[in-house]
CSV table of C-alpha atoms in Angstrom, one decimal:
chain,number,residue,atom,x,y,z
U,1,ASP,CA,141.2,-59.6,-50.3
U,2,PRO,CA,137.5,-58.7,-50.3
U,3,ALA,CA,138.1,-57.9,-54.4
U,4,VAL,CA,139.8,-60.5,-55.4
U,5,VAL,CA,137.1,-62.3,-54.2
U,6,PHE,CA,134.6,-60.3,-55.5
U,7,LYS,CA,136.5,-60.2,-59.2
U,8,TYR,CA,135.3,-64.2,-58.7
U,9,ILE,CA,132.4,-64.0,-58.3
U,10,GLN,CA,131.2,-61.9,-61.4
U,11,ALA,CA,133.7,-64.2,-63.3
U,12,ALA,CA,132.3,-67.0,-61.8
U,13,LEU,CA,128.4,-65.7,-62.9
U,14,ALA,CA,129.8,-64.8,-65.7
U,15,THR,CA,130.7,-68.8,-67.3
U,16,GLY,CA,127.2,-70.0,-65.8
U,17,GLN,CA,129.2,-71.5,-62.7
U,18,THR,CA,126.2,-70.8,-60.3
U,19,LYS,CA,127.0,-73.6,-58.1
U,20,GLU,CA,131.2,-72.7,-58.3
U,21,VAL,CA,129.0,-69.0,-56.7
U,22,GLU,CA,127.1,-71.2,-53.8
U,23,ARG,CA,130.4,-72.3,-52.8
U,24,ILE,CA,132.2,-69.6,-52.5
U,25,VAL,CA,129.3,-67.4,-50.7
U,26,ARG,CA,128.8,-70.5,-48.3
U,27,ASP,CA,132.3,-70.7,-47.7
U,28,ASN,CA,134.6,-67.6,-48.0
U,29,ASP,CA,134.6,-65.5,-44.6
U,30,HIS,CA,136.6,-62.8,-47.0
U,31,TYR,CA,134.1,-60.6,-49.0
U,32,ASP,CA,131.9,-57.8,-48.1
U,33,ALA,CA,128.3,-59.0,-47.9
U,34,GLU,CA,126.3,-55.9,-48.6
U,35,LYS,CA,127.9,-55.1,-51.8
U,36,VAL,CA,127.8,-59.2,-52.4
U,37,LYS,CA,124.8,-59.0,-52.0
U,38,ASN,CA,123.5,-55.6,-54.0
U,39,TYR,CA,124.9,-57.5,-57.3
U,40,LEU,CA,123.3,-60.6,-56.5
U,41,LYS,CA,120.1,-58.7,-55.9
U,42,GLU,CA,120.8,-57.1,-59.5
U,43,ALA,CA,121.9,-60.0,-61.4
U,44,SER,CA,118.7,-61.5,-61.8
U,45,LEU,CA,119.7,-64.9,-61.4
U,46,PRO,CA,117.4,-67.5,-63.0
U,47,ASP,CA,118.4,-69.0,-59.6
U,48,GLN,CA,117.9,-66.9,-55.7
U,49,LEU,CA,119.9,-69.6,-54.1
U,50,PRO,CA,123.2,-68.0,-53.7
U,51,LEU,CA,121.7,-64.2,-53.1
U,52,ILE,CA,119.6,-66.6,-50.4
U,53,ILE,CA,122.4,-68.0,-49.0
U,54,VAL,CA,124.8,-64.6,-48.7
U,55,CYS,CA,121.1,-63.3,-47.0
U,56,ASP,CA,120.8,-66.5,-44.6
U,57,ARG,CA,125.0,-65.2,-43.7
U,58,PHE,CA,124.9,-62.5,-43.0
U,59,ASP,CA,121.1,-61.3,-41.2
U,60,TYR,CA,119.6,-59.5,-44.8
U,61,VAL,CA,116.5,-61.6,-44.6
U,62,HIS,CA,114.4,-59.0,-44.2
U,63,ASP,CA,116.4,-57.1,-47.5
U,64,LEU,CA,116.6,-60.2,-48.7
U,65,VAL,CA,112.0,-61.2,-48.5
U,66,LEU,CA,111.0,-57.9,-49.6
U,67,TYR,CA,113.3,-58.2,-52.6
U,68,LEU,CA,111.8,-61.5,-53.3
U,69,TYR,CA,108.1,-61.1,-52.4
U,70,SER,CA,108.3,-57.7,-54.8
U,71,ASN,CA,109.7,-59.2,-57.7
U,72,GLY,CA,107.3,-62.1,-57.6
U,73,MET,CA,109.5,-64.5,-56.2
U,74,ASN,CA,107.7,-66.5,-53.3
U,75,LYS,CA,108.8,-70.4,-54.1
U,76,TYR,CA,112.2,-68.6,-53.4
U,77,ILE,CA,111.4,-67.5,-49.7
U,78,GLU,CA,109.7,-71.2,-49.7
U,79,VAL,CA,113.1,-73.0,-50.7
U,80,TYR,CA,114.9,-70.0,-47.9
U,81,VAL,CA,112.9,-71.9,-44.8
U,82,GLN,CA,112.1,-75.2,-45.9
U,83,GLN,CA,114.9,-75.8,-47.8
U,84,VAL,CA,118.0,-73.5,-46.0
U,85,ASN,CA,117.5,-72.7,-42.4
U,86,SER,CA,114.1,-72.8,-41.4
U,87,SER,CA,114.4,-71.1,-37.9
U,88,ARG,CA,114.5,-67.6,-40.2
U,89,LEU,CA,110.7,-67.6,-40.4
U,90,PRO,CA,109.7,-65.9,-37.4
U,91,GLN,CA,111.8,-63.3,-39.5
U,92,VAL,CA,110.4,-64.4,-43.2
U,93,VAL,CA,106.8,-64.1,-41.7
U,94,GLY,CA,107.4,-60.4,-40.1
U,95,ALA,CA,108.5,-59.4,-43.6
U,96,LEU,CA,105.8,-60.9,-45.2
U,97,LEU,CA,103.6,-58.6,-43.0
U,98,ASP,CA,105.5,-55.6,-43.8
U,99,VAL,CA,104.8,-55.2,-47.1
U,100,ASP,CA,100.9,-56.7,-46.2
U,101,CYS,CA,101.5,-60.0,-47.7
U,102,ASP,CA,98.2,-62.3,-48.1
U,103,GLU,CA,97.5,-63.8,-44.3
U,104,HIS,CA,96.5,-67.7,-46.8
U,105,VAL,CA,100.2,-67.5,-48.2
U,106,VAL,CA,101.5,-66.8,-44.6
U,107,LYS,CA,99.5,-69.1,-42.8
U,108,SER,CA,100.8,-71.9,-45.2
U,109,LEU,CA,104.2,-71.6,-45.4
U,110,ILE,CA,104.2,-71.4,-41.7
U,111,ALA,CA,101.8,-74.7,-42.0
U,112,SER,CA,104.7,-75.6,-44.7
U,113,THR,CA,107.2,-75.2,-43.2
U,114,PRO,CA,109.9,-78.0,-40.8
U,115,ALA,CA,109.7,-77.3,-37.0
U,116,GLN,CA,112.9,-76.6,-36.3
U,117,PHE,CA,112.1,-72.5,-35.4
U,118,SER,CA,111.6,-70.8,-32.1
U,119,ILE,CA,107.9,-71.0,-31.3
U,120,GLY,CA,107.9,-67.8,-29.2
U,121,SER,CA,109.7,-65.6,-31.8
U,122,LEU,CA,107.7,-65.9,-34.5
U,123,VAL,CA,104.6,-64.9,-31.9
U,124,GLU,CA,106.9,-61.9,-31.1
U,125,GLU,CA,107.2,-60.8,-34.9
U,126,ILE,CA,104.1,-61.4,-35.3
U,127,GLU,CA,102.8,-59.9,-32.3
U,128,LYS,CA,104.9,-56.5,-33.1
U,129,ARG,CA,102.7,-56.4,-36.2
U,130,ASN,CA,99.3,-56.6,-33.7
U,131,ARG,CA,98.4,-59.4,-36.3
U,132,LEU,CA,98.4,-62.8,-34.2
U,133,LYS,CA,95.3,-63.5,-34.7
U,134,ILE,CA,96.9,-65.5,-37.5
U,135,LEU,CA,98.3,-68.1,-35.3
U,136,HIS,CA,94.7,-69.0,-33.4
U,137,ARG,CA,94.1,-72.2,-35.9
U,138,TRP,CA,97.7,-73.1,-36.4
U,139,LEU,CA,98.4,-72.9,-32.9
U,140,GLU,CA,95.6,-74.8,-31.9
U,141,ALA,CA,97.1,-77.6,-34.5
U,142,LYS,CA,100.1,-77.8,-32.0
U,143,ALA,CA,98.6,-77.7,-28.3
U,144,SER,CA,96.2,-80.8,-29.4
U,145,GLU,CA,99.3,-82.6,-30.8
U,146,GLY,CA,100.7,-81.7,-27.8
U,147,SER,CA,103.5,-79.5,-27.7
U,148,GLN,CA,105.4,-78.4,-24.5
U,149,ASP,CA,106.0,-75.0,-25.9
U,150,PRO,CA,105.0,-72.7,-23.6
U,151,GLY,CA,105.2,-70.1,-26.9
U,152,VAL,CA,102.2,-72.3,-27.4
U,153,TYR,CA,100.2,-71.4,-24.7
U,154,ASN,CA,101.8,-67.6,-24.4
U,155,ALA,CA,100.4,-66.5,-27.6
U,156,LEU,CA,97.1,-69.1,-27.4
U,157,ALA,CA,96.2,-66.7,-24.1
U,158,LYS,CA,96.9,-63.4,-25.9
U,159,ILE,CA,94.4,-64.9,-28.6
U,160,TYR,CA,91.5,-65.6,-26.2
U,161,ILE,CA,92.6,-62.3,-23.4
U,162,ASP,CA,91.6,-59.6,-26.6
U,163,SER,CA,89.3,-62.0,-28.3
U,164,ASN,CA,87.1,-62.7,-25.3
U,165,TYR,CA,86.5,-66.5,-26.0
U,166,GLU,CA,86.6,-68.0,-22.9
U,167,PRO,CA,90.0,-66.2,-21.3
U,168,GLU,CA,89.0,-67.4,-17.9
U,169,LYS,CA,88.4,-71.7,-18.2
U,170,PHE,CA,92.3,-70.8,-20.3
U,171,LEU,CA,93.8,-69.5,-17.7
U,172,SER,CA,92.3,-71.3,-14.6
U,173,SER,CA,92.8,-74.5,-16.5
U,174,ASN,CA,96.0,-74.9,-18.2
U,175,ARG,CA,99.5,-75.1,-16.5
U,176,LEU,CA,102.2,-74.9,-18.9
U,177,TYR,CA,101.4,-70.5,-20.6
U,178,ASP,CA,103.8,-68.6,-18.6
U,179,PRO,CA,101.2,-66.6,-15.8
U,180,ARG,CA,104.1,-64.3,-15.7
U,181,ALA,CA,104.5,-63.1,-19.0
U,182,ILE,CA,100.5,-63.4,-19.1
U,183,GLY,CA,100.0,-61.7,-16.1
U,184,ALA,CA,101.9,-58.2,-17.3
U,185,TYR,CA,100.2,-58.8,-20.7
U,186,SER,CA,96.6,-58.7,-19.3
U,187,GLU,CA,96.9,-56.4,-16.5
U,188,LYS,CA,95.9,-53.0,-18.5
U,189,ARG,CA,93.7,-54.8,-20.6
U,190,ASP,CA,91.4,-56.6,-17.9
U,191,PRO,CA,92.9,-56.7,-14.4
U,192,GLY,CA,91.4,-60.2,-13.1
U,193,LEU,CA,92.2,-61.7,-16.0
U,194,ALA,CA,96.8,-60.4,-14.7
U,195,TYR,CA,94.9,-61.8,-10.9
U,196,LEU,CA,94.0,-65.3,-12.6
U,197,ALA,CA,97.6,-65.8,-14.5
U,198,TYR,CA,99.5,-64.3,-11.4
U,199,SER,CA,97.7,-66.6,-9.4
U,200,GLN,CA,97.8,-69.3,-10.7
U,201,GLY,CA,101.8,-69.2,-11.4
U,202,GLN,CA,101.9,-68.2,-7.4
U,203,CYS,CA,103.7,-64.8,-8.6
U,204,ASP,CA,103.0,-63.1,-5.2
U,205,ASP,CA,104.8,-60.2,-6.4
U,206,GLU,CA,103.1,-59.1,-8.7
U,207,LEU,CA,100.2,-60.1,-7.7
U,208,LEU,CA,99.6,-57.8,-4.5
U,209,ARG,CA,101.1,-54.8,-6.2
U,210,LEU,CA,98.4,-55.6,-9.2
U,211,THR,CA,95.4,-56.0,-6.9
U,212,SER,CA,97.0,-53.4,-5.0
U,213,ASP,CA,97.2,-50.9,-7.9
U,214,ASN,CA,93.7,-51.9,-8.4
U,215,SER,CA,91.7,-51.9,-5.1
U,216,MET,CA,91.8,-55.3,-5.5
U,217,PHE,CA,91.6,-55.9,-1.9
U,218,LYS,CA,88.7,-58.9,-2.0
U,219,GLN,CA,90.5,-61.0,-4.2
U,220,GLN,CA,93.8,-60.1,-2.6
U,221,SER,CA,92.8,-61.8,0.5
U,222,ARG,CA,91.3,-64.3,-1.1
U,223,TYR,CA,94.9,-65.1,-1.8
U,224,LEU,CA,96.8,-64.9,1.1
U,225,ILE,CA,94.7,-67.3,3.3
U,226,LYS,CA,95.1,-69.4,-0.2
U,227,ARG,CA,97.9,-69.0,-0.1
U,228,ARG,CA,98.5,-70.0,4.0
U,229,ASP,CA,102.6,-68.0,3.4
U,230,LEU,CA,103.6,-65.9,6.4
U,231,GLY,CA,106.5,-64.4,5.1
U,232,LEU,CA,103.6,-63.3,1.9
U,233,TRP,CA,101.4,-61.9,5.1
U,234,GLY,CA,104.0,-59.9,6.4
U,235,LYS,CA,104.4,-57.9,2.6
U,236,ALA,CA,101.3,-57.7,3.0
U,237,LEU,CA,100.8,-55.9,6.7
U,238,THR,CA,103.9,-54.9,7.1
U,239,GLY,CA,105.7,-54.4,3.8
U,240,ASP,CA,109.3,-54.8,3.4
U,241,GLY,CA,112.4,-53.5,4.3
U,242,GLN,CA,112.3,-51.8,1.1
U,243,GLN,CA,109.2,-50.6,0.7
U,244,PRO,CA,105.9,-49.3,3.8
U,245,VAL,CA,103.7,-51.0,3.5
U,246,ASN,CA,100.5,-48.6,2.4
U,247,GLN,CA,97.9,-47.6,5.8
U,248,SER,CA,95.6,-46.6,3.3
U,249,HIS,CA,95.5,-49.8,1.3
U,250,ARG,CA,96.2,-52.1,4.6
U,251,ARG,CA,93.0,-49.9,6.1
U,252,GLN,CA,91.1,-51.9,3.3
U,253,LEU,CA,92.8,-54.9,3.1
U,254,ILE,CA,91.5,-56.1,6.5
U,255,ASP,CA,88.2,-54.6,5.8
U,256,GLN,CA,87.9,-57.4,3.1
U,257,ILE,CA,89.5,-59.9,4.9
U,258,VAL,CA,87.1,-59.9,7.8
U,259,SER,CA,83.8,-60.0,5.5
U,260,TYR,CA,84.8,-61.3,3.1
U,261,GLY,CA,87.8,-63.8,3.3
U,262,LEU,CA,88.3,-65.2,6.0
U,263,PRO,CA,84.6,-65.8,6.2
U,264,GLU,CA,84.9,-68.1,4.1
U,265,ALA,CA,87.9,-70.3,5.0
U,266,ASP,CA,87.2,-74.0,5.7
U,267,ASP,CA,90.6,-75.0,6.5
U,268,PRO,CA,92.5,-75.1,10.1
U,269,GLU,CA,95.3,-74.5,8.7
U,270,GLU,CA,93.8,-71.2,6.9
U,271,VAL,CA,92.9,-69.4,10.3
U,272,SER,CA,95.4,-70.0,12.3
U,273,VAL,CA,98.6,-68.3,9.8
U,274,CYS,CA,95.6,-65.5,9.2
U,275,VAL,CA,96.1,-65.0,12.9
U,276,LYS,CA,99.4,-65.4,13.1
U,277,ALA,CA,100.0,-62.8,11.2
U,278,PHE,CA,98.2,-60.2,12.9
U,279,MET,CA,99.9,-61.2,15.9
U,280,ALA,CA,103.5,-61.5,14.2
U,281,ALA,CA,102.3,-58.3,12.1
U,282,ASN,CA,101.7,-56.4,16.0
U,283,LEU,CA,98.0,-55.7,15.0
U,284,PRO,CA,96.0,-56.0,17.7
U,285,GLN,CA,93.0,-54.1,17.6
U,286,GLU,CA,93.0,-55.6,14.4
U,287,LEU,CA,92.9,-58.6,15.5
U,288,ILE,CA,89.8,-58.4,17.1
U,289,GLU,CA,87.8,-57.2,14.9
U,290,LEU,CA,89.2,-60.4,12.8
U,291,LEU,CA,88.5,-63.1,15.7
U,292,GLU,CA,85.0,-61.3,16.6
U,293,ARG,CA,84.2,-62.6,13.1
U,294,ILE,CA,85.1,-65.6,13.2
U,295,ILE,CA,84.2,-66.5,16.8
U,296,LEU,CA,81.2,-64.8,17.4
U,297,GLU,CA,79.4,-65.7,14.8
U,298,ASP,CA,78.5,-69.1,13.6
U,299,THR,CA,81.6,-70.3,11.6
U,300,PRO,CA,83.2,-73.4,12.0
U,301,PHE,CA,85.9,-71.7,14.3
U,302,SER,CA,83.4,-70.3,16.2
U,303,LYS,CA,83.7,-72.4,19.1
U,304,ASN,CA,87.8,-73.1,18.7
U,305,ASN,CA,89.4,-73.4,22.0
U,306,ASN,CA,92.9,-71.5,20.6
U,307,LEU,CA,91.4,-68.6,19.2
U,308,GLN,CA,88.6,-68.3,21.9
U,309,ASN,CA,91.7,-67.3,24.1
U,310,LEU,CA,93.3,-65.0,21.9
U,311,LEU,CA,90.3,-62.9,21.8
U,312,ILE,CA,90.0,-62.7,25.1
U,313,LEU,CA,93.5,-62.9,26.2
U,314,THR,CA,93.7,-59.9,23.6
U,315,ALA,CA,90.9,-58.2,24.8
U,316,VAL,CA,92.7,-58.4,28.4
U,317,ARG,CA,95.5,-56.6,26.9
U,318,VAL,CA,94.1,-54.2,24.8
U,319,GLU,CA,90.6,-53.5,24.7
U,320,PRO,CA,89.6,-54.7,28.4
U,321,THR,CA,86.7,-52.9,28.3
U,322,ARG,CA,86.4,-56.3,26.6
U,323,VAL,CA,86.5,-59.1,28.0
U,324,ALA,CA,83.4,-59.3,30.5
U,325,ASP,CA,81.4,-59.2,27.3
U,326,TYR,CA,83.7,-62.1,25.7
U,327,ILE,CA,83.7,-64.1,28.8
U,328,GLU,CA,79.2,-64.6,29.2
U,329,ARG,CA,79.8,-64.9,25.4
U,330,LEU,CA,82.1,-67.4,24.8
U,331,SER,CA,82.3,-70.4,26.6
U,332,ASN,CA,85.1,-73.2,25.2
U,333,TYR,CA,87.6,-71.8,27.0
U,334,ASP,CA,90.3,-72.0,29.5
U,335,ALA,CA,88.6,-70.1,32.5
U,336,PRO,CA,91.7,-71.1,35.2
U,337,ASP,CA,94.6,-70.4,33.5
U,338,ILE,CA,92.1,-67.1,31.8
U,339,ALA,CA,90.9,-65.8,35.9
U,340,GLU,CA,94.6,-65.9,36.1
U,341,ILE,CA,95.8,-63.9,33.6
U,342,CYS,CA,92.9,-61.6,34.3
U,343,ILE,CA,93.1,-61.2,37.7
U,344,ASN,CA,97.9,-60.5,37.1
U,345,ASN,CA,95.6,-57.0,34.6
U,346,GLY,CA,93.6,-56.1,37.1
U,347,LEU,CA,90.5,-57.4,35.9
U,348,HIS,CA,89.2,-58.5,39.6
U,349,GLU,CA,85.3,-58.9,38.5
U,350,GLU,CA,86.0,-61.1,34.5
U,351,ALA,CA,87.8,-63.3,36.9
U,352,PHE,CA,85.0,-63.4,39.6
U,353,ASN,CA,82.4,-63.4,36.4
U,354,ILE,CA,84.4,-66.6,35.2
U,355,PHE,CA,85.1,-68.8,38.5
U,356,LYS,CA,81.6,-68.5,38.9
U,357,ARG,CA,79.8,-69.1,35.3
U,358,PHE,CA,82.2,-72.3,35.4
U,359,GLY,CA,81.3,-73.2,38.8
U,360,VAL,CA,84.9,-72.9,40.5
U,361,ASN,CA,83.4,-71.6,44.2
U,362,THR,CA,86.0,-71.5,45.9
U,363,GLU,CA,88.3,-69.3,44.0
U,364,ALA,CA,85.2,-66.8,42.7
U,365,ILE,CA,84.9,-66.2,47.0
U,366,GLY,CA,89.5,-65.9,46.8
U,367,VAL,CA,88.6,-62.8,44.2
U,368,LEU,CA,86.0,-60.9,46.3
U,369,ILE,CA,87.6,-61.7,49.3
U,370,ASP,CA,91.5,-61.6,48.7
U,371,HIS,CA,91.2,-58.4,45.5
U,372,VAL,CA,87.4,-56.7,45.3
U,373,GLY,CA,87.9,-56.6,49.2
U,374,SER,CA,84.3,-57.3,49.9
U,375,LEU,CA,83.5,-59.2,52.4
U,376,ASP,CA,79.6,-59.1,52.1
U,377,ARG,CA,79.4,-59.6,48.6
U,378,ALA,CA,81.0,-62.8,49.4
U,379,TYR,CA,78.9,-63.4,51.9
U,380,GLU,CA,76.0,-62.9,49.8
U,381,TYR,CA,77.5,-65.3,47.5
U,382,ALA,CA,79.0,-68.1,50.2
U,383,GLU,CA,74.9,-67.3,51.2
U,384,ARG,CA,74.0,-68.8,47.1
U,385,CYS,CA,76.1,-71.5,46.5
U,386,ASP,CA,75.9,-72.9,50.1
U,387,GLN,CA,78.9,-74.9,49.8
U,388,ALA,CA,80.8,-76.4,52.7
U,389,GLU,CA,83.9,-74.2,50.9
U,390,VAL,CA,82.5,-71.6,50.2
U,391,TRP,CA,82.0,-71.0,54.1
U,392,SER,CA,85.2,-72.1,54.7
U,393,ARG,CA,87.1,-69.5,53.0
U,394,LEU,CA,85.2,-67.0,54.7
U,395,GLY,CA,85.3,-67.6,57.9
U,396,ARG,CA,88.8,-67.7,57.3
U,397,ALA,CA,88.3,-64.0,55.4
U,398,GLN,CA,86.3,-62.6,58.1
U,399,LEU,CA,88.8,-64.0,61.1
U,400,GLU,CA,90.7,-62.4,59.8
U,401,GLY,CA,89.1,-59.4,60.0
U,402,LEU,CA,87.9,-60.3,63.4
U,403,ARG,CA,84.6,-60.5,62.3
U,404,ILE,CA,84.1,-62.6,65.3
U,405,LYS,CA,80.7,-63.5,65.8
U,406,ASP,CA,80.1,-63.2,61.5
U,407,SER,CA,83.5,-66.0,61.1
U,408,ILE,CA,82.0,-68.4,63.8
U,409,ASP,CA,79.2,-68.9,61.7
U,410,SER,CA,80.8,-69.9,58.4
U,411,TYR,CA,82.6,-72.1,60.5
U,412,VAL,CA,79.6,-73.3,61.9
U,413,ARG,CA,77.8,-73.3,58.3
U,414,ALA,CA,80.6,-74.8,56.5
U,415,ASP,CA,80.7,-77.8,59.7
U,416,ASP,CA,85.2,-76.9,59.2
U,417,PRO,CA,85.8,-77.6,62.8
U,418,SER,CA,89.7,-77.6,61.2
U,419,ASN,CA,91.1,-73.9,62.5
U,420,TYR,CA,90.1,-74.8,66.2
U,421,VAL,CA,92.8,-72.9,67.2
U,422,GLU,CA,93.1,-70.0,65.7
U,423,VAL,CA,89.4,-69.2,66.2
U,424,ILE,CA,89.6,-70.6,70.3
U,425,ASP,CA,92.3,-67.0,69.9
U,426,VAL,CA,91.5,-64.9,69.4
U,427,ALA,CA,87.6,-65.5,70.4
U,428,SER,CA,88.6,-66.2,73.9
U,429,HIS,CA,91.6,-62.5,73.8
U,430,ALA,CA,87.6,-61.0,72.0
U,431,GLY,CA,85.6,-61.9,74.7
U,432,LYS,CA,83.3,-63.9,72.0
U,433,PHE,CA,82.7,-66.7,74.9
U,434,ASP,CA,79.2,-67.1,74.1
U,435,ASP,CA,80.4,-67.2,70.1
U,436,LEU,CA,83.2,-69.7,70.6
U,437,VAL,CA,80.7,-72.0,72.6
U,438,ARG,CA,78.8,-72.7,69.8
U,439,PHE,CA,81.2,-73.4,67.0
U,440,LEU,CA,83.0,-75.8,69.9
U,441,LEU,CA,79.8,-77.9,69.9
U,442,MET,CA,81.2,-78.1,66.6
U,443,ALA,CA,84.0,-79.1,67.1
U,444,ARG,CA,83.2,-81.3,69.5
U,445,LYS,CA,81.5,-83.3,66.9
U,446,LYS,CA,84.5,-83.4,65.0
U,447,VAL,CA,87.5,-83.7,66.7
U,448,ARG,CA,88.8,-85.5,69.5
U,449,GLU,CA,91.1,-84.3,71.5
U,450,PRO,CA,95.3,-86.0,71.8
U,451,ALA,CA,95.8,-87.5,74.8
């Protein structure tokens, strides 16, 4: 019965049995804590330990501190956190700050209390009251002792940020603070510091949101390139299933990637992942911009075979008017394969120029004959090359076009009688015997009739 227990406490105090009161309030669970607390305060005991026990058990810490402080009993505040329950220090400090207790008293209390309290909770209580700087030296001492408690470094980060005491150095070198918490703390104060914290902790979603909301697309581009994560690239370029990408933000990001981010890269894997991301996002026009920047300008990747191939092939698909310029300016692409792809996409002049540039003359004249359909240009090309295989290819085409004299001229210049059966048949039917004689005289030197 709470009433009986209360009467017992009154009787014990009346007879001076303070230790018995301590025992009852510590061990008994059947008294009215509020009533007993108020009674003990009014009793003005010479020893405040019974009141301390009641307030500690039933979470009247704030009331206890206000009572002890207002009555000049600071030593019992020390007794409470140093001997009874050190874990209550955060609430005690918060209450002392609420009554404008001298900072030196608060600092001394913190320094003398056994380290059995939550540093995070202490920081939280002090931070609520905008007095975090009073912990500065104490926190630095904890750090120098080798503390691994993230609460120490979170608080130091906040102090350095608010005081502008080399926060960049701390955020970039320390690995013990919570980057997500410190990033969130910094966002309204200095987005640049928030970016630094988020990037140190690879807080990808928070970093994308921060840099997009604050138009920090240069930083976002650098982070994406260094991060080398296709999934993250996908979120930046196409959005996710819940949130489509902001088109204006994407354009600004791409501009920064093309202008600054990728030209600064020196790691082939960074470039490779970036290119794959643009391909996966189906951004061929933007991919061309990107590739032009790293291939056509002087970068470590200007001569990269795969990137040159990709630039030309992408242009074949979406910007065919640029292909001619690329095949002239670049030199380390797979010429035969690229030429065949050009032919299959109707870019015959480009295919011809590739074969011509790389000295694959029989293939070059083949393009003029089979795809451009100009025997006159083929003849001019054969004149310039003056190679037997080229003349032979031209001679066959001329014969098929019934340009018999020209065909025999070409075969003679090629010194090639291999197609004599067809030449004799076509020339005989056309009555071109004078031309046929010239061919046969050349062939006689090369071919012996079977016995």
